[in-house]
C-alpha cells in the first residue's frame, strides 16, 4: 500500500506551502475548480469515503444533503479531537496543514459554501499556530479569499480555537460553541446540513475526512474506492496507545487484521504481558478481548462484533491493570464532560461514578453491578447527543465481559474493610440524599 | 439516614449565595465609554469580532485574550469582555464557566496540565501528577491541574506545560520541568511533541529506511 495521508509526512518543511506545492499540492484544487460541482459530488460519492470523526457517515451523501439554493452556506472542520485515545488529526494538522486546507477549499466549492471554519481544541497550541501560518500562506498564494484562481469562487477560512470541552466535538455542540455559547448539543433534526451554523446549511466534517479529499480528486473517486474493502473504502489513520511498545499513528488500509495493527505495527504489550482487552475505536467503543484480535479492522467487522470503528483509536489494556480502575477512569471522564443538558446523561454519568467508587472502596454488593448495568441501558438512546451512550457502551461492556473480576474485587475490598462495615469516606461534596 | 452535608451558609449547594445580592440591580451591558479596558485588549477583541459574520462568535477568543491579560477570568476581565462585545457579564460568565481552560479563580502564571485520562493512566499519569505537585512544592506561581486526554496518548504519560506538549514523562522529569520554568528556558527540549517523528514508516522521507528509534536519536 502506498501511503496517502502519511506519505513522507516527516519531510522537514512540509508545513510550508513551497514544499507542499513542490510535491504536487494544490494541483487537485486546480483540477476541481475546472469541473462542474455535480461532477465533484459524484467523485466524492464514488470514493466510498466514510466520515473519520466517529460516526462513519458517507462523505458524498452528507455533502449532497446541502441544498443547492443560493444562500449563505458554511463549511466547518471538526478539529476538536478530544475522544480519549485519539491523536491522528493532530499529526496531520501539525505536519501537513495545507493538505487539510486544500481539502476544505474543494469541499466548500463542491457545496457552494463561502465561509469556512476550523474549530480546533484550545489545547492544540502548536497545531493551531501552524495552521494559522498555513492559512496566511494560502491566502497570499490566492488559494483563499476572493475569486480563487480566477474561478469566480470565493472562500474565507477562519481558525477558531476552543477552550477545553469534549462535548464541543459533537457536531451541534461544536456549532453552539462556535457561535460563542456554551457547547450544548442541539435537538436533531434539523440536521446541520439544513440548519447549522448561524441557522445556515452547514457541512461539518472531521480533519482526516477533509484531508483525504485532495487524494480522491487526484486519483478519481472510483480509483480511491479500490483501496480498503467493500463498505470500508480507503486508508485510515489509526492511533494506537496504552500498553503497547510502539504507540503512535499508523496509516492502514481498512480491512487489515487488528492483530497486525496491535502487534505488527505497534509492537503489542511489553514482554511477558498479554492483551486483556482493547478499545477498537476510542474510549467510547465497547471493548473487545484478546479473543477478538483476529477481527479485521473495518466498519462492518467492528459493527458485527458489537462495537465500532469510531475515531480509529485503539487503546490496548494489558493484564497488569484492574478492570475496575479503567471503568472508573472512563466514567469519571464522561461525568466531567457531560454538558448537563439531558438528565439521563448528567445523572447517569454521575451515579455511575459513585457506584464504581463504591465498588472500588468495597462498599458495593454484587447487586450494585446490576444497577450499574441497568443505568447504562437507560442512558443509551435517551439524550440529545450520544455523549452519555459513549460512557454507557464501554462501561456496560466492561461489566458484562468482566463481571467475575468486578465481583472478586468487591469481595476482596469488603474483606479488607471488615465486611464492608466501614463508613463511606467523607466526601467534600455534599451528598444529595432524598 | 446519613446526615446531609451542608456548607457554612446552610445550603447543600456550593456557592448558591455567590451571585445573588438583592440590593444590586441585575448587571446590564456595561458601557464601554466608562469601563476601563486596556487598549490592546480592546483592539484584539474587536479584531476577533470582525472575523465572524455574527460577532458573538468571538466570545471564546475574547476570553482567551482577557485571560492572557488578567491571568484568569476575573470579574474585571468578564466586565471588560462584556463591555467591548456589548453583551451582559452574565452571558460572558456563563461561557467562561463552561470551558476547562478558563480559570475561574486566581491562579499562578505557570500552567501545567497533567493528563490523567485512560492511556496516560495506563502508563503512570497519576504518579506524574503527584510528582509534579511535589516538585512545585506548593509554589503559588504553579497552576498544576489534572486534565482529560490532551490528544497525545502516543507520548503517554504526558503533560502540557504552558501549552507545550512533553512526554513520555518519568517522575524524575518533573523536577526538571519546574527548574526549566523557573529558569525561563525551554521545557524538556528533547521530549517535546514538536520534535517527535511519526510512528508510521511511510512518514519518513526515506520511506522507512530507518527505524523509529533511530529517528528519535
Ligand atoms: C461526544 C461526542 C464527541 C465527538 N468528538 C468528535 C471529535 O472530537 N472530532 C470529530 O471529528 N468528531 C467528533 N464527534 C463526531 C461528530 O459529531 C461528527 O459526527 C463528525 O464531526 C462528522 O464528521 P465526519 O463525517 O467527517 O466523521 C463526536 C461526537 C460525539 C457524540
Ligand atoms: S490519555 Fe493522556 S493524552 Fe490521551
XYZ file of C-alpha atoms and ligand atoms in Angstrom, chain A residues 49-59 62 76-83 86 88-89 119 121 165-174 185 188 203-210 284 310-311 333-334 337 384-390, ligand 1:
89
model
C -15.200 7.546 1.903
C -16.953 7.314 5.247
C -16.509 10.066 7.814
C -13.447 9.631 10.006
C -14.769 11.553 13.022
C -16.618 8.710 14.665
C -19.990 8.078 13.085
C -18.730 6.798 9.727
C -21.346 8.620 7.667
C -20.546 8.639 3.911
C -18.976 11.966 2.938
C -23.618 14.218 3.518
C -16.847 23.570 9.361
C -13.855 21.359 10.028
C -14.140 19.453 13.280
C -10.643 19.585 14.772
C -11.763 19.221 18.375
C -10.201 15.753 18.653
C -10.993 15.106 22.310
C -12.018 11.465 22.206
C -7.350 9.796 19.517
C -4.396 11.423 14.449
C -5.753 14.832 13.408
C -12.706 24.510 15.154
C -9.369 22.319 20.501
C -14.635 20.725 26.338
C -15.076 17.232 24.899
C -18.705 17.936 24.066
C -17.586 20.527 21.510
C -16.513 17.601 19.317
C -20.168 16.638 18.962
C -21.209 18.468 15.829
C -24.121 20.509 17.186
C -22.322 21.264 20.462
C -19.478 22.483 18.291
C -25.830 19.921 21.723
C -31.818 16.910 15.746
C -21.270 20.790 6.066
C -19.291 19.586 9.065
C -16.542 17.027 8.758
C -13.572 15.668 10.597
C -9.992 16.753 9.769
C -8.997 13.377 8.341
C -12.135 13.198 6.178
C -11.441 16.608 4.640
C -16.395 5.355 23.636
C -15.268 5.162 15.918
C -12.421 7.596 15.576
C -14.147 11.468 32.250
C -17.689 11.334 30.860
C -17.545 16.274 30.249
C -29.879 14.755 22.529
C -26.400 13.504 21.715
C -24.502 10.309 22.344
C -22.029 11.502 24.995
C -23.906 9.509 27.622
C -24.017 6.492 25.319
C -20.290 6.916 24.890
C -19.490 13.335 22.424
C -19.000 13.366 21.005
C -17.715 13.824 20.728
C -17.262 13.898 19.424
N -15.999 14.346 19.205
C -15.551 14.455 17.929
C -14.254 14.968 17.667
O -13.522 15.335 18.591
N -13.841 15.072 16.373
C -14.642 14.689 15.335
O -14.242 14.809 14.193
N -15.880 14.192 15.557
C -16.353 14.076 16.823
N -17.620 13.592 17.037
C -18.438 13.211 15.877
C -19.149 14.418 15.292
O -20.380 14.608 15.963
C -19.467 14.256 13.803
O -20.079 13.018 13.615
C -18.237 14.328 12.927
O -17.545 15.511 13.142
C -18.655 14.262 11.496
O -17.522 14.271 10.665
P -17.232 13.063 9.663
O -18.498 12.780 8.929
O -16.152 13.574 8.794
O -16.814 11.917 10.501
C -18.094 13.498 18.357
C -19.371 13.029 18.647
C -19.822 12.951 19.945
C -21.192 12.452 20.204
